[in-house]
Tab-separated table of C-alpha atoms in Angstrom:
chain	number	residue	atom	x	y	z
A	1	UNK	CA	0.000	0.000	0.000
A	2	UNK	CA	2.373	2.821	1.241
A	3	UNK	CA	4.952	1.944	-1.163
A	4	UNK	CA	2.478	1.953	-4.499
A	5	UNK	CA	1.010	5.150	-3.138
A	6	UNK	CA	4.633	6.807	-3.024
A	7	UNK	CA	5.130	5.420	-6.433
A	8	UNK	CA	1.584	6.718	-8.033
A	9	UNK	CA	2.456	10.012	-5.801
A	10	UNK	CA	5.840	10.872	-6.555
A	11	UNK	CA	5.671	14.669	-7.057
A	12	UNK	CA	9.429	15.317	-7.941
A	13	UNK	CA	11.335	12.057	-6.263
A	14	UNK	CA	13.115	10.743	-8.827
A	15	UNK	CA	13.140	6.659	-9.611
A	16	UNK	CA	16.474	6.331	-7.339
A	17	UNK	CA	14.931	8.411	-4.622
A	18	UNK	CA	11.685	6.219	-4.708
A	19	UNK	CA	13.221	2.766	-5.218
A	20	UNK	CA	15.587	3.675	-1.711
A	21	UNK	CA	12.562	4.856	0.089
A	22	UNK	CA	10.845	1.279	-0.937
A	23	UNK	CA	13.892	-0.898	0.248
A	24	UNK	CA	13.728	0.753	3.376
A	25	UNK	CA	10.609	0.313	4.082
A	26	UNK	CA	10.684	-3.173	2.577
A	27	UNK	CA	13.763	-3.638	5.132
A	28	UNK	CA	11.903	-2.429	8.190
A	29	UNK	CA	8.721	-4.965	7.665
A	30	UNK	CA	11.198	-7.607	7.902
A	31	UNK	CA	13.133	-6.277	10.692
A	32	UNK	CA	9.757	-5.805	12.415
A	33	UNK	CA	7.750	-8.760	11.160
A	34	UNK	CA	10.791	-10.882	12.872
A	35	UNK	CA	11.212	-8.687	15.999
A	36	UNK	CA	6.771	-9.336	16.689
A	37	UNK	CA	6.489	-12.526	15.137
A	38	UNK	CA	9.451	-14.889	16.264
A	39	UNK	CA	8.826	-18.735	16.555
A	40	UNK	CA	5.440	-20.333	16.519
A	41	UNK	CA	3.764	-23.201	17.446
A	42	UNK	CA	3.269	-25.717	14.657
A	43	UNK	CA	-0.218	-25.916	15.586
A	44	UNK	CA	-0.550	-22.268	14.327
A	45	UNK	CA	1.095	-22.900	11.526
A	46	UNK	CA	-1.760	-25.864	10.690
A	47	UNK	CA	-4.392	-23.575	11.005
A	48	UNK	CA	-3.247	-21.157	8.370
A	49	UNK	CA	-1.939	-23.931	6.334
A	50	UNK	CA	-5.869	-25.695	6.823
A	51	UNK	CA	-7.502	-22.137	6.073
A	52	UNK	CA	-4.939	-21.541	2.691
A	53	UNK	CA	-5.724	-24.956	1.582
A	54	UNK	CA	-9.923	-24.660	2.047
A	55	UNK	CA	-9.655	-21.426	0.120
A	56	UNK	CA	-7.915	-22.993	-2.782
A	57	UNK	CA	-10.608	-25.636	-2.419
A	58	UNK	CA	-13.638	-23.039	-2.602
A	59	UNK	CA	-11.735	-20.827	-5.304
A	60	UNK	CA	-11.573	-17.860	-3.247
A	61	UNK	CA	-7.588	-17.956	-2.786
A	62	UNK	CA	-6.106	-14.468	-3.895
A	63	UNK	CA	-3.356	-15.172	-6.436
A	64	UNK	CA	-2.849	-13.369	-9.425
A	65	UNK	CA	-2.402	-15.364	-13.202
A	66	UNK	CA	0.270	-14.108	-15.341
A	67	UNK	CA	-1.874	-14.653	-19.064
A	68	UNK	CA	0.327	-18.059	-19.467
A	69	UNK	CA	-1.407	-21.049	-19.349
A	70	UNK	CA	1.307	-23.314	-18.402
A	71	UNK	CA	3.223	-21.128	-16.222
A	72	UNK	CA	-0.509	-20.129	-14.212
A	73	UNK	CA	-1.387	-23.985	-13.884
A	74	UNK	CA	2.175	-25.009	-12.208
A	75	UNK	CA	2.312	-21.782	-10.336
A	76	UNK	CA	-1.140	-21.172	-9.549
A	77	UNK	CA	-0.228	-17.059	-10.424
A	78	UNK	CA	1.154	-15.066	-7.900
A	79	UNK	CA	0.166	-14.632	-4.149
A	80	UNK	CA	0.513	-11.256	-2.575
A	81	UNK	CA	3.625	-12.575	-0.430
A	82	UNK	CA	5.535	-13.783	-3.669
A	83	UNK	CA	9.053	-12.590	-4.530
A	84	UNK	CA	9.825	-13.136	-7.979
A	85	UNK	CA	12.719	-12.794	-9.540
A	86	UNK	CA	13.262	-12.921	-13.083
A	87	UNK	CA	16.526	-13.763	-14.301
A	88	UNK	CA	18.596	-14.618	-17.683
A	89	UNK	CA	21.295	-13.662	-19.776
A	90	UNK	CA	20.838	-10.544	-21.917
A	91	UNK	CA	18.374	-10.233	-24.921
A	92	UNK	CA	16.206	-13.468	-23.619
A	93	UNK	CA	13.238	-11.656	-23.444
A	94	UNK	CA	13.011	-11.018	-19.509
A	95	UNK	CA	11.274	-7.307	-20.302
A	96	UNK	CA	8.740	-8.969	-22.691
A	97	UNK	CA	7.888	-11.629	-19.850
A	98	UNK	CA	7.918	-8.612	-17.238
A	99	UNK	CA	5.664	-6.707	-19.715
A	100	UNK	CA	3.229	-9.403	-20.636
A	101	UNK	CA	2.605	-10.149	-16.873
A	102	UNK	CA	2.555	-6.621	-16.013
A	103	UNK	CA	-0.160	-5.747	-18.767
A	104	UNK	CA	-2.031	-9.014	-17.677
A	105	UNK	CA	-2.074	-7.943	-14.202
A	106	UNK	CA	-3.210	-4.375	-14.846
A	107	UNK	CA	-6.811	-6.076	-16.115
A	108	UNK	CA	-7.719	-6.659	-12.553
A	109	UNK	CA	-5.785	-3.003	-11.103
A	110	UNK	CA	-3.004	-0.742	-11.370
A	111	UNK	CA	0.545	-1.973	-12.338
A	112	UNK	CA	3.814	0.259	-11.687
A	113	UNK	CA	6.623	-1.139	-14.174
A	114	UNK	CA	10.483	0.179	-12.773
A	115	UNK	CA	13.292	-1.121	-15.305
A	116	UNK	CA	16.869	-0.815	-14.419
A	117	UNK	CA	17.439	-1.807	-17.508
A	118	UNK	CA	15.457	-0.294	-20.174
A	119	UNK	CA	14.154	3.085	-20.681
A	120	UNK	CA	9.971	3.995	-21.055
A	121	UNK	CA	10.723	4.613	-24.624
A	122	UNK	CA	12.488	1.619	-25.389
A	123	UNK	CA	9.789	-1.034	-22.854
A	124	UNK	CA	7.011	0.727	-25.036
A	125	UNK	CA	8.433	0.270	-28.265
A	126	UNK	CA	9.195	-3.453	-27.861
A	127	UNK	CA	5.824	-3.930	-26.188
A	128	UNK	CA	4.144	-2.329	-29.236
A	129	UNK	CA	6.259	-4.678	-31.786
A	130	UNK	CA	5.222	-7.264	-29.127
A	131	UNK	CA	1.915	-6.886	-29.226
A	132	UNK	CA	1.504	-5.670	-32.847
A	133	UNK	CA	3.248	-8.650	-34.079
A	134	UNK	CA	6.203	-6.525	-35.733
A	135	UNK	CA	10.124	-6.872	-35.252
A	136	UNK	CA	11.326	-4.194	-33.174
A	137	UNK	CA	13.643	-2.589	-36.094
A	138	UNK	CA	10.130	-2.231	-38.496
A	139	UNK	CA	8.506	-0.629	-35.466
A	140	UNK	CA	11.337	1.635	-34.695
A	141	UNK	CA	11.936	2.519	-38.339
A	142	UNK	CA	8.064	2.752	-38.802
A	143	UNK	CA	8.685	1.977	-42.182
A	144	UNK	CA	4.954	-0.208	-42.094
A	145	UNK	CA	2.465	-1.447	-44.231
A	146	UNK	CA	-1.579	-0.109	-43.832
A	147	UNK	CA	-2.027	-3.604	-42.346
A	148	UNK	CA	1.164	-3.233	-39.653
A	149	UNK	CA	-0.166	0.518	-39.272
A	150	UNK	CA	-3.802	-0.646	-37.632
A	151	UNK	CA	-2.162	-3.618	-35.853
A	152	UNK	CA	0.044	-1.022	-34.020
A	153	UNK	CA	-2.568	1.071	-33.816
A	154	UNK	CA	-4.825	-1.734	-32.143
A	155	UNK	CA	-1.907	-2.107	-29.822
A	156	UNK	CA	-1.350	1.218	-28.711
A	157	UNK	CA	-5.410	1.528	-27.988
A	158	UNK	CA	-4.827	-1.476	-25.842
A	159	UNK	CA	-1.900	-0.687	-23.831
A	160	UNK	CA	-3.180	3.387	-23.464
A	161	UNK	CA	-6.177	1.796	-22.014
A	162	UNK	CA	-4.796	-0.128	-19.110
A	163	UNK	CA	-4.015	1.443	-15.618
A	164	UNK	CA	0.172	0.746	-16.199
A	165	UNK	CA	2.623	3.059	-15.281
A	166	UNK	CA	6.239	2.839	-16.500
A	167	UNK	CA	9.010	4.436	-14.507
C-alpha cells in the first residue's frame, strides 16, 4: 500500500529516490515482522496452512495469473507474499515476460513497471512490436504497411487503455 502510493504520488522524487525509500521500508517490515512474530507453534502454523488450503478448495484464494497457461497452472499465479525474480542472460526476453505479466495484471488493477534496464521509450516500443506482431527494427523505423499501421494502432489503444505506469 504505502509503497504503491509513493510510487503513483511521486511529485518530484526521482526513480532512485523512490526505489531507496521502498527498500527501506521493505527492510523495516522484515526487521519488524521478525522482531513481533518470532517462533510459533506448529499448531498455528496448521491452522493457516488448513484455512490456505480450504480457500484454494472453494476458489476464493487471492493469487494473481500471469496470461500463461502453463506457467498459471504449475504456479497457480502469484500470491501477494511472492518474490519473484526474473533472471537470464541478456536479450532473452526477460522485459517482454515482465511486460506481458505486467499488462495481464493491470486487467484486474493498477501496475507500476520500474526497469533498471530499459528506458519507457524503449519497454514501449518493444511492447508495441510485441503486441503488434512486428520486429522491433520495423517498429522503430516505422517503415509499415496499412495492415502493420492498424495492428500497431490496435496495440497502442490497448496498452493506453490499461491502468500501467512505467518508470
Amino acid at each position: 500500500g504505502d509503497i504503491a502510493d509513493a510510487a503513483f504520488q511521486r511529485g518530484d522524487r526521482s526513480s532512485a529516490d523512490l526505489l531507496e525509500e521502498a527498500e527501506q521500508r521493505v527492510c523495516a517490515v522484515a526487521r519488524d515482522r521478525g522482531a513481533q512474530s518470532g517462533p510459533r507453534p506448529i499448531r498455528e502454523v496448521l491452522r493457516r496452512h488448513q484455512e490456505r488450503m480450504a480457500a484454494r478448495e472453494a476458489g476464493t484464494e487471492r493469487r494473481l495469473r500471469v496470461g500463461l497457461r502453463d506457467f498459471d497452472a504449475r504456479h497457480r499465479g502469484f500470491s501477494e507474499t511472492d518474490l519473484i525474480v526474473l533472471a537470464g542472460r541478456p536479450a532473452m526476453g526477460k522485459s517482454a515476460v515482465a511486460m506481458a505479466w505486467a499488462q495481464h495484471a493491470a486487467r484486474y488493477g493498477s501496475v507500476l513497471v520500474v526497469s533498471l534496464e530499459m528506458g519507457e521509450e524503449e519497454l514501449v516500443d518493444r511492447d508495441l512490436a510485441r503486441l503488434s506482431d512486428l520486429t522491433t527494427d520495423a517498429s522503430r523505423d516505422a517503415r509499415l504497411s496499412r495492415e502493420q499501421w492498424g495492428a500497431l494502432g490496435e496495440a497502442m489503444g490497448a496498452l493506453g487503455d490499461l491502468p500501467l505506469f512505467i518508470d
